[in-house]
């Protein structure tokens, strides 16, 4: 009744932005990501008969409150599926994702939790089944089940049975890199969850956003299969700009961008004028991620690291899916 | 056969962004502006029998090329209307709009030209008729015919007969102020005309933009009549953010924002947290315009003038419509 799993974070190139069902975490569009090496969560789940409730340790600290509640609610789903509704677990996690990096550690966290808990409780799941159940913990986590490139298919069933991720290409298909440019940041004012909700409910651009996704997806998948950095980069950049545009139309409007965010965006576009194939993507926060191929890493780092508002640059390669330790 | 007219620039609070007819300059949405005092063009038009073509002087320099062509094409429309197709004019303009201010001097320019040339050629036009014909020179110029607040009604006729501006409230209704915050700027890369065209043709957000206008207009008009700075400011700010959002969805995406643009936007939002009712609007360029009431001018200027990237701040009050000298 004990298992340990490790999962990496992923970075969406086609963004998940909008839920059609908040409870089941069903999205309003397909999304596509690259799983990244080196930024991961390792989680051990031990179901024990003597426990009367779940306990959760993260980085050697016992967690209570909202974060604890999210974990136990997720374990409730696992228990129900395994028909072991009175069996509680000790969950021990270590998170190797720097909080400031602007990567969603909830993605690696819930992917590792889902993998470890389903194995510990004796469920034998395919990757699709694991991805589907992982989705219930955190939407973007369902893509971290796979290495390399994964697409979360939104599905159409109201119960979410066809809403899970599939692999588009494994990590050894293409050594694509992502560098997180960490900016001196004010505290994030609006959670992605809240931002997403406000956008869906109030932005006149939301329909335009979802309508534009199928074409972006088709093009980026053909770009990934052809290892075409220009195509993949341009679509990633355009897709993230569209996501951020939807927020400017919300009531009240909001943005996660700081002036330094825009400065780095322009720097990256200027690099291209100098012949460096670098592209950006930005999640629901101020940091910018650069997309590039390995031979340009040195040059890109050089051009960004001296900027006064850049605190740190974390370079990542394509990473693997779930591993069991 | 000689007349002199003066026209002020105007700043759109509900933006003109999108044409449905490029030749007749018919917009895809109504827009609403405040005419500003002190930034104007003065133009003398003298039709003379001995001339064999138009001549155009701007700030004591004879103009040739594209700018000259725009003037003569506009005079062709005036001549046709007056049935005096072989009568040419000497046009002498002086422009009191600093080029860097980011105000469209084409608005004051074509409003003054339309007023002076129609009077010089002997046409007796109502304000609506003058506004309609001014539109053919430059769309936003049709609003500069009026003092105070003016709405350009897009109309529905394919020939543009019902596309002209009307006054919503005269300048003495409300002493609303606008400060242009001039930023150290790179040269503007894309003309508003080109930006508008690309947005109409390629942005998935364009329909959302036009659909959202009627509600913005209704609310801002009631805000103007009630002299409600909060309502007028919030709608102006939200409307300009929506306009800029449509560009982020274009193919390829583009923005007129610099990092300093975003920095000033955030500064203005922070002023509100400190109880200063200041709001922004941004046209198709990097500069930010602040909307406020006179008693806050000193404080707003103080908070912006020391910023390293602010080159100049030009404060304007509500201005009058066309005057004949």
XYZ file of C-alpha atoms in Angstrom:
650
model
C 0.000 0.000 0.000
C 2.958 2.310 -0.548
C 4.393 3.852 -3.713
C 6.674 6.697 -4.736
C 6.412 8.611 -8.003
C 8.158 11.563 -9.541
C 6.667 13.991 -12.070
C 8.091 16.974 -13.927
C 6.427 20.309 -14.539
C 5.309 21.155 -18.041
C 5.082 24.391 -19.984
C 2.068 24.939 -22.187
C 2.781 26.086 -25.734
C -0.932 26.125 -26.498
C -2.455 27.449 -23.299
C -5.152 26.025 -21.074
C -7.312 29.083 -20.403
C -10.929 28.558 -19.460
C -13.012 25.887 -17.746
C -16.385 24.631 -18.864
C -16.837 22.689 -15.615
C -15.113 23.974 -12.464
C -15.885 20.891 -10.381
C -14.695 18.269 -12.860
C -11.971 20.573 -14.256
C -13.091 20.343 -17.864
C -11.467 22.911 -20.147
C -12.928 25.011 -22.940
C -10.032 24.213 -25.282
C -7.364 21.626 -26.000
C -3.905 22.573 -24.774
C -0.418 21.312 -25.596
C 2.730 21.304 -23.508
C 6.335 20.248 -23.236
C 7.311 18.367 -20.100
C 10.537 19.787 -18.655
C 13.509 18.033 -17.150
C 14.797 18.875 -13.677
C 11.825 20.669 -12.126
C 9.853 17.969 -10.377
C 7.902 16.770 -7.390
C 8.605 13.443 -5.697
C 5.735 12.012 -3.697
C 5.343 8.936 -1.530
C 1.839 7.819 -0.664
C 1.367 5.225 2.064
C -2.170 4.026 2.767
C -2.293 2.698 6.312
C -5.192 1.047 8.126
C -4.482 2.733 11.424
C -4.853 6.284 10.022
C -8.121 8.099 10.704
C -7.414 10.897 8.250
C -4.878 11.826 5.614
C -1.670 13.574 6.596
C 0.379 15.599 4.148
C 4.019 16.698 4.402
C 5.555 18.994 1.824
C 9.291 19.682 2.005
C 9.346 18.323 5.574
C 6.519 20.498 6.821
C 3.093 19.278 7.748
C 0.537 21.065 5.620
C -2.905 22.157 6.768
C -5.524 24.466 5.294
C -6.376 24.869 1.624
C -3.408 22.921 0.239
C -4.188 19.988 2.554
C -7.849 20.113 1.542
C -6.957 19.894 -2.161
C -4.867 16.778 -1.487
C -7.511 14.979 0.587
C -10.257 15.867 -1.891
C -8.144 14.329 -4.612
C -7.463 11.205 -2.513
C -11.232 10.910 -1.986
C -11.576 10.424 -5.743
C -8.864 7.729 -5.712
C -10.434 5.957 -2.726
C -13.816 5.991 -4.383
C -12.408 4.548 -7.593
C -10.650 1.772 -5.624
C -13.681 1.142 -3.409
C -11.582 1.778 -0.326
C -13.324 4.740 1.096
C -12.111 4.458 4.671
C -8.451 4.060 3.948
C -6.290 7.084 4.683
C -2.798 7.933 3.591
C 0.395 9.567 4.688
C 1.587 11.709 1.797
C 5.184 12.905 1.761
C 6.221 15.258 -1.019
C 9.369 17.115 -1.919
C 9.167 19.828 -4.448
C 12.199 20.648 -6.600
C 10.392 23.455 -8.366
C 11.563 26.868 -7.127
C 8.404 28.697 -6.119
C 9.499 31.889 -7.846
C 10.127 30.139 -11.153
C 6.596 30.710 -12.275
C 6.160 27.085 -13.215
C 2.989 25.536 -11.911
C 4.217 23.166 -9.217
C 0.598 22.043 -8.936
C 1.186 20.258 -12.264
C 4.153 18.198 -11.070
C 2.572 17.919 -7.620
C -0.754 16.434 -8.657
C 0.822 14.243 -11.354
C 3.162 12.692 -8.771
C 0.344 12.396 -6.231
C -1.961 10.738 -8.740
C 0.688 8.263 -9.870
C 1.824 7.340 -6.357
C -1.645 7.142 -4.827
C -3.234 5.050 -7.579
C -0.312 2.610 -7.493
C -0.284 2.468 -3.681
C -3.992 1.728 -3.516
C -3.658 -1.054 -6.072
C -5.257 0.500 -9.153
C -3.703 -0.533 -12.443
C -4.256 2.324 -14.832
C -3.220 3.043 -18.385
C -1.552 6.405 -19.014
C -4.834 7.771 -20.358
C -6.717 6.640 -17.271
C -4.024 8.096 -15.033
C -4.068 11.363 -16.975
C -7.846 11.575 -16.728
C -7.878 11.121 -12.981
C -4.886 13.457 -12.513
C -6.934 16.177 -14.228
C -9.259 16.213 -11.227
C -6.427 17.442 -9.002
C -5.114 20.145 -11.317
C -5.984 20.563 -14.968
C -2.512 21.121 -16.362
C -1.157 18.213 -14.276
C -2.829 15.739 -16.649
C -0.189 16.616 -19.261
C 2.743 15.885 -16.902
C 2.001 12.157 -17.035
C 3.879 12.058 -20.342
C 7.409 12.942 -21.360
C 8.001 15.284 -24.273
C 5.002 16.841 -25.960
C 1.499 16.125 -24.683
C -1.917 17.346 -25.744
C -4.798 17.615 -23.306
C -7.872 16.767 -25.316
C -10.751 18.707 -23.840
C -13.304 16.033 -24.767
C -17.000 16.601 -25.126
C -18.661 14.366 -22.505
C -20.176 16.258 -19.578
C -18.721 13.648 -17.180
C -15.162 14.166 -18.459
C -14.510 10.568 -19.560
C -12.888 11.783 -22.776
C -10.930 14.641 -21.217
C -7.298 13.551 -20.770
C -3.856 14.063 -22.285
C -2.087 11.985 -24.914
C 1.526 12.061 -26.008
C 2.285 13.835 -29.294
C 6.030 13.089 -29.354
C 8.419 11.675 -26.726
C 11.203 13.794 -25.218
C 13.918 12.216 -27.354
C 12.102 13.311 -30.518
C 13.407 16.863 -30.258
C 15.746 18.505 -27.787
C 13.697 21.673 -27.411
C 14.665 23.928 -24.503
C 12.792 26.359 -22.301
C 14.457 28.993 -20.134
C 12.456 30.612 -17.355
C 13.423 34.266 -17.019
C 12.635 35.128 -13.426
C 11.822 38.794 -12.942
C 11.834 40.905 -9.812
C 8.151 40.584 -9.182
C 5.431 42.064 -7.132
C 3.221 39.445 -5.575
C 0.790 37.937 -8.063
C -2.506 39.667 -7.452
C -4.943 37.287 -9.045
C -4.721 33.486 -9.060
C -4.853 31.802 -12.464
C -8.043 30.142 -11.337
C -9.688 33.483 -10.633
C -8.252 35.081 -13.747
C -9.536 32.234 -15.886
C -12.975 32.445 -14.373
C -13.268 36.190 -14.810
C -12.152 35.882 -18.429
C -14.675 33.159 -19.257
C -17.483 35.096 -17.616
C -16.797 38.628 -18.826
C -14.346 38.893 -21.752
C -15.826 39.638 -25.199
C -12.738 37.910 -26.593
C -13.324 34.515 -25.055
C -15.150 33.056 -28.053
C -12.441 34.356 -30.391
C -9.851 32.669 -28.177
C -11.461 29.221 -28.179
C -12.317 29.440 -31.890
C -8.690 30.133 -32.741
C -7.292 27.070 -30.934
C -7.914 24.239 -33.442
C -5.856 25.975 -36.110
C -2.996 26.755 -33.679
C -2.984 23.132 -32.532
C -2.926 21.688 -36.004
C -0.030 23.915 -37.006
C 2.028 23.422 -33.862
C 1.670 19.646 -34.021
C 2.949 19.586 -37.576
C 5.756 21.930 -36.459
C 6.686 19.637 -33.563
C 6.769 16.555 -35.769
C 8.993 18.428 -38.253
C 11.153 19.903 -35.434
C 10.477 23.314 -36.972
C 11.531 25.870 -34.324
C 10.265 28.807 -36.330
C 6.787 27.390 -36.709
C 6.548 26.096 -33.144
C 7.981 29.340 -31.766
C 5.713 31.636 -33.729
C 2.571 29.731 -32.844
C 3.538 29.476 -29.169
C 4.183 33.203 -29.010
C 0.985 34.128 -30.834
C -1.054 31.730 -28.710
C 0.205 33.170 -25.420
C -0.417 36.715 -26.651
C -3.999 35.754 -27.432
C -4.455 34.285 -23.965
C -3.165 37.497 -22.388
C -5.326 39.585 -24.719
C -8.490 37.903 -23.403
C -7.710 39.284 -19.928
C -7.508 42.866 -21.199
C -11.126 42.491 -22.265
C -12.371 41.183 -18.894
C -14.529 43.294 -16.591
C -12.628 44.653 -14.772
C -9.625 44.223 -17.072
C -6.405 42.768 -15.712
C -2.947 41.723 -16.824
C -0.162 39.622 -15.350
C 2.416 41.632 -17.279
C 4.870 43.984 -15.626
C 6.936 46.512 -17.553
C 9.852 44.065 -17.289
C 7.680 41.359 -18.884
C 7.184 43.539 -21.933
C 10.874 44.483 -21.939
C 11.922 40.807 -22.109
C 9.325 40.098 -24.806
C 10.822 42.874 -26.923
C 14.384 41.663 -26.217
C 13.458 38.221 -27.490
C 11.864 39.629 -30.613
C 15.022 41.678 -31.174
C 17.165 38.533 -30.836
C 15.318 37.135 -33.826
C 16.275 40.189 -35.850
C 19.865 39.214 -35.020
C 19.291 35.700 -36.331
C 18.742 33.912 -33.019
C 15.662 31.694 -33.184
C 14.263 32.502 -29.726
C 10.552 32.766 -28.947
C 8.595 33.458 -25.794
C 5.634 32.157 -23.938
C 4.100 33.586 -20.753
C 1.780 31.906 -18.268
C -0.561 33.614 -15.831
C 2.256 35.538 -14.166
C 4.950 38.110 -14.963
C 7.834 35.755 -15.870
C 8.784 35.050 -19.461
C 9.847 31.652 -20.786
C 12.157 31.481 -23.779
C 11.802 28.639 -26.299
C 14.968 27.721 -28.228
C 17.247 24.913 -29.383
C 20.356 23.919 -27.352
C 23.006 25.562 -29.545
C 21.627 29.015 -28.734
C 21.474 28.593 -24.958
C 24.738 30.375 -24.198
C 23.952 33.369 -26.377
C 20.394 33.759 -25.085
C 21.563 33.575 -21.479
C 24.268 36.164 -22.157
C 21.796 38.590 -23.628
C 19.343 38.370 -20.768
C 21.342 37.813 -17.601
C 22.766 41.329 -17.273
C 19.372 43.060 -17.376
C 18.698 44.777 -14.075
C 15.220 43.330 -13.676
C 16.241 39.722 -14.398
C 16.797 37.855 -11.143
C 17.600 34.409 -12.460
C 17.452 32.294 -15.589
C 16.619 28.598 -15.279
C 17.324 26.551 -18.412
C 15.436 23.308 -18.972
C 15.421 20.540 -21.550
C 12.600 18.269 -22.607
C 11.812 15.906 -19.736
C 10.314 12.494 -19.112
C 6.890 11.520 -17.880
C 6.028 9.830 -14.595
C 8.735 7.659 -13.058
C 8.198 5.309 -10.120
C 11.005 5.117 -7.618
C -12.528 82.476 -52.336
C -10.343 82.579 -49.235
C -10.978 81.391 -45.687
C -9.024 80.536 -42.564
C -10.112 77.993 -39.959
C -8.631 76.528 -36.819
C -9.334 73.064 -35.383
C -8.181 71.298 -32.242
C -7.065 67.689 -31.915
C -9.303 65.272 -30.073
C -8.650 62.244 -27.904
C -10.898 59.234 -28.321
C -12.319 57.762 -25.120
C -14.160 55.117 -27.124
C -11.692 54.249 -29.856
C -12.087 54.233 -33.600
C -10.469 50.911 -34.547
C -11.476 49.271 -37.800
C -12.784 50.375 -41.193
C -15.573 48.746 -43.151
C -14.764 50.859 -46.235
C -11.195 52.048 -46.749
C -12.015 54.380 -49.629
C -14.941 56.197 -48.013
C -13.432 55.872 -44.511
C -16.430 54.193 -42.933
C -15.749 52.695 -39.502
C -16.845 49.395 -37.978
C -17.881 51.063 -34.710
C -19.039 54.358 -33.251
C -16.346 56.285 -31.409
C -16.432 59.122 -28.902
C -13.864 61.804 -28.158
C -13.033 64.917 -26.221
C -11.747 67.862 -28.248
C -8.676 69.361 -26.562
C -7.698 72.968 -26.101
C -4.333 74.288 -27.250
C -3.221 71.629 -29.733
C -4.481 72.826 -33.080
C -3.936 73.389 -36.756
C -4.670 76.712 -38.466
C -5.256 76.526 -42.201
C -5.889 79.120 -44.867
C -7.292 77.954 -48.177
C -7.271 80.331 -51.120
C -8.857 79.166 -54.377
C -7.327 81.125 -57.236
C -8.206 81.018 -60.936
C -4.615 81.331 -62.103
C -3.451 78.158 -60.303
C -3.030 75.006 -62.417
C -2.650 72.727 -59.410
C -2.941 72.850 -55.627
C 0.018 73.978 -53.556
C 0.397 73.082 -49.884
C 2.593 74.706 -47.255
C 2.876 73.255 -43.754
C 4.803 75.218 -41.122
C 6.376 77.331 -43.888
C 7.581 74.379 -45.946
C 6.172 73.357 -49.285
C 4.940 69.803 -49.039
C 5.165 67.203 -51.804
C 4.672 63.445 -51.868
C 2.107 61.468 -49.892
C 1.018 64.280 -47.571
C 0.445 66.585 -50.554
C -1.494 63.853 -52.342
C -3.822 63.402 -49.360
C -4.591 67.129 -49.367
C -5.290 67.356 -53.108
C -7.427 64.198 -53.044
C -9.474 65.772 -50.302
C -9.780 69.069 -52.201
C -10.994 67.047 -55.212
C -13.987 65.968 -53.114
C -14.679 69.599 -52.140
C -14.372 70.799 -55.735
C -16.716 68.092 -56.943
C -19.285 68.997 -54.327
C -19.074 72.685 -55.303
C -19.079 71.892 -59.049
C -15.829 73.778 -59.456
C -13.593 71.022 -60.647
C -10.906 73.131 -62.281
C -10.323 75.513 -59.423
C -7.093 75.001 -57.495
C -6.019 76.282 -54.122
C -3.087 77.509 -52.152
C -3.237 75.843 -48.739
C -1.184 77.277 -45.895
C -1.198 75.393 -42.602
C 0.529 75.813 -39.295
C 0.478 72.980 -36.884
C 0.628 73.650 -33.146
C 0.587 69.961 -32.303
C 4.036 68.729 -31.245
C 4.759 65.748 -33.474
C 5.990 63.642 -30.578
C 2.851 64.207 -28.528
C 1.153 61.214 -30.032
C -1.950 63.189 -30.828
C -3.201 62.664 -34.341
C -2.431 65.974 -36.037
C -4.280 64.536 -39.035
C -7.465 65.110 -37.000
C -6.883 68.827 -36.425
C -5.295 69.109 -39.869
C -8.166 67.722 -41.904
C -10.820 69.393 -39.759
C -9.196 72.790 -40.365
C -8.688 72.020 -44.048
C -12.299 70.903 -44.490
C -13.680 73.968 -42.717
C -11.457 76.461 -44.559
C -11.812 74.890 -47.994
C -15.607 74.479 -47.922
C -16.031 78.048 -46.770
C -13.525 79.383 -49.312
C -15.252 77.617 -52.192
C -18.631 78.958 -51.150
C -20.317 75.885 -49.712
C -22.642 76.555 -46.810
C -22.629 73.427 -44.683
C -24.207 72.452 -41.400
C -21.878 70.960 -38.778
C -23.118 67.487 -39.689
C -22.431 68.059 -43.359
C -19.013 69.455 -42.555
C -18.251 66.519 -40.262
C -19.322 64.034 -42.928
C -17.090 65.530 -45.581
C -14.195 65.944 -43.116
C -14.370 62.188 -42.507
C -13.153 61.620 -46.072
C -9.828 63.285 -45.228
C -9.195 61.485 -41.948
C -11.734 59.478 -39.982
C -11.051 60.854 -36.517
C -10.990 64.429 -37.900
C -14.788 64.340 -38.240
C -15.031 64.580 -34.440
C -12.828 67.709 -34.246
C -15.586 69.824 -35.836
C -17.203 70.033 -32.398
C -16.029 71.335 -29.066
C -16.304 69.139 -25.988
C -17.541 65.595 -26.401
C -18.415 64.276 -29.841
C -19.605 60.907 -31.084
C -18.832 59.660 -34.561
C -21.852 57.657 -35.589
C -20.664 54.923 -37.906
C -23.942 54.887 -39.869
C -25.174 52.021 -41.991
C -25.424 53.355 -45.556
C -22.778 51.995 -47.926
C -22.275 55.502 -49.346
C -21.522 57.010 -45.931
C -24.334 59.599 -45.901
C -25.139 58.760 -42.278
C -21.544 58.500 -41.056
C -20.611 61.731 -39.238
C -20.057 63.076 -35.742
C -22.524 64.828 -33.452
C -21.895 66.731 -30.242
C -22.709 64.927 -26.983
C -21.860 67.808 -24.640
C -20.113 71.171 -25.211
C -16.714 71.925 -23.658
C -18.191 74.085 -20.897
C -20.302 71.147 -19.693
C -17.369 69.570 -17.856
C -13.795 70.683 -17.373
C -12.266 67.280 -18.016
C -8.503 67.246 -18.559
C -6.144 65.042 -20.519
C -2.385 64.929 -19.995
C -0.196 63.393 -22.675
C 2.706 61.547 -21.082
C 5.412 61.569 -23.735
C 7.787 58.632 -23.431
C 11.264 58.156 -24.824
C 10.136 56.242 -27.853
C 11.461 54.124 -30.597
C 10.031 55.072 -33.939
C 6.505 53.784 -34.431
C 6.817 50.676 -36.532
C 3.336 50.256 -37.886
C 0.978 53.060 -38.926
C -2.458 53.085 -37.287
C -3.927 52.576 -40.723
C -1.916 49.391 -41.259
C -2.484 48.211 -37.696
C -6.216 48.711 -38.044
C -6.313 46.862 -41.337
C -4.336 43.893 -40.045
C -6.573 43.680 -36.985
C -9.792 43.726 -39.008
C -8.477 41.091 -41.394
C -6.792 38.656 -39.002
C -7.718 39.097 -35.326
C -10.107 36.549 -33.790
C -11.030 39.292 -31.326
C -12.361 41.780 -33.819
C -15.991 40.698 -33.544
C -15.773 40.769 -29.741
C -14.395 44.308 -29.984
C -17.170 45.702 -32.176
C -19.864 43.841 -30.226
C -18.680 45.399 -26.976
C -18.892 49.010 -28.200
C -22.625 49.811 -27.862
C -22.571 49.066 -24.152
C -19.388 51.101 -23.574
C -20.913 54.016 -25.476
C -24.162 53.964 -23.598
C -22.370 53.934 -20.258
C -19.801 56.585 -21.087
C -22.448 58.950 -22.429
C -24.433 58.693 -19.234
C -21.141 59.187 -17.325
C -20.307 62.309 -19.337
C -23.738 63.817 -18.786
C -23.422 63.133 -15.045
C -19.768 64.367 -14.980
C -18.888 61.056 -13.338
C -15.078 60.779 -13.565
C -15.033 57.253 -12.174
C -17.471 55.922 -14.729
C -15.960 57.821 -17.663
C -12.430 56.873 -16.578
C -13.124 53.191 -16.073
C -14.886 52.819 -19.388
C -12.204 54.768 -21.247
C -9.485 52.616 -19.731
C -11.308 49.353 -20.408
C -12.132 50.405 -23.952
C -8.524 51.244 -24.819
C -7.326 47.959 -23.308
C -9.779 46.103 -25.523
C -8.527 47.938 -28.588
C -4.941 47.005 -27.748
C -5.981 43.426 -27.020
C -7.330 43.000 -30.554
C -3.793 43.637 -31.905
C -2.306 40.845 -29.787
C -4.587 38.464 -31.657
C -3.592 39.657 -35.141
C -1.469 37.546 -37.459
C 1.321 38.365 -36.955
C 0.592 39.851 -33.524
C 1.769 43.351 -32.708
C 1.611 45.935 -29.959
C 2.290 49.658 -29.706
C 3.217 49.274 -26.047
C 6.717 49.710 -24.731
C 7.777 48.639 -21.246
C 7.464 52.300 -20.217
C 3.867 52.317 -21.504
C 3.002 49.501 -19.111
C 4.941 51.184 -16.314
C 2.875 54.383 -16.655
C -0.365 52.380 -16.855
C 0.519 50.717 -13.546
C 1.530 54.058 -11.999
C -1.865 55.491 -12.865
C -3.673 52.489 -11.427
C -1.606 52.895 -8.266
C -2.584 56.569 -8.040
C -6.189 55.421 -7.771
C -5.262 53.250 -4.794
C -4.003 56.481 -3.222
C -7.345 58.163 -3.856
C -6.436 60.132 -6.988
C -9.094 59.666 -9.664
C -6.734 59.307 -12.641
C -7.394 57.002 -15.601
C -5.523 56.278 -18.810
C -6.178 55.880 -22.461
C -3.660 54.904 -25.147
C -3.897 55.392 -28.899
C -2.003 53.465 -31.564
C 1.383 54.439 -30.152
C 3.452 54.101 -26.960
C 2.387 57.303 -25.165
C -0.145 57.270 -22.370
C -2.824 59.906 -21.859
C -4.115 60.570 -18.346
C -7.757 61.531 -17.816
C -8.524 63.586 -14.683
C -10.240 66.635 -13.267
C -8.373 69.968 -12.810
C -7.852 69.813 -9.043
C -5.594 66.757 -9.420
C -3.360 68.153 -12.156
C -0.507 69.219 -9.891
C -0.366 65.917 -8.035
C -0.543 63.790 -11.173
C 2.199 65.799 -12.832
C 4.383 65.500 -9.735
C 4.032 61.740 -9.649
C 4.947 61.242 -13.288
C 7.465 63.916 -14.205
C 10.457 62.456 -12.349
C 10.247 59.042 -14.024
C 13.353 58.448 -16.121
C 11.426 57.358 -19.198
C 9.000 60.315 -19.179
C 10.221 63.022 -21.537
C 7.426 65.540 -21.228
C 3.902 65.945 -19.921
C 1.454 68.109 -21.866
C -1.714 69.005 -19.958
C -4.850 69.911 -21.895
C -8.380 71.032 -21.083
C -11.580 70.499 -23.025
C -11.425 72.566 -26.193
C -13.717 74.209 -28.702
C -14.763 73.120 -32.164
C -13.941 74.776 -35.460
C -13.289 78.516 -35.324
C -12.999 80.751 -38.377
C -10.402 83.489 -38.208
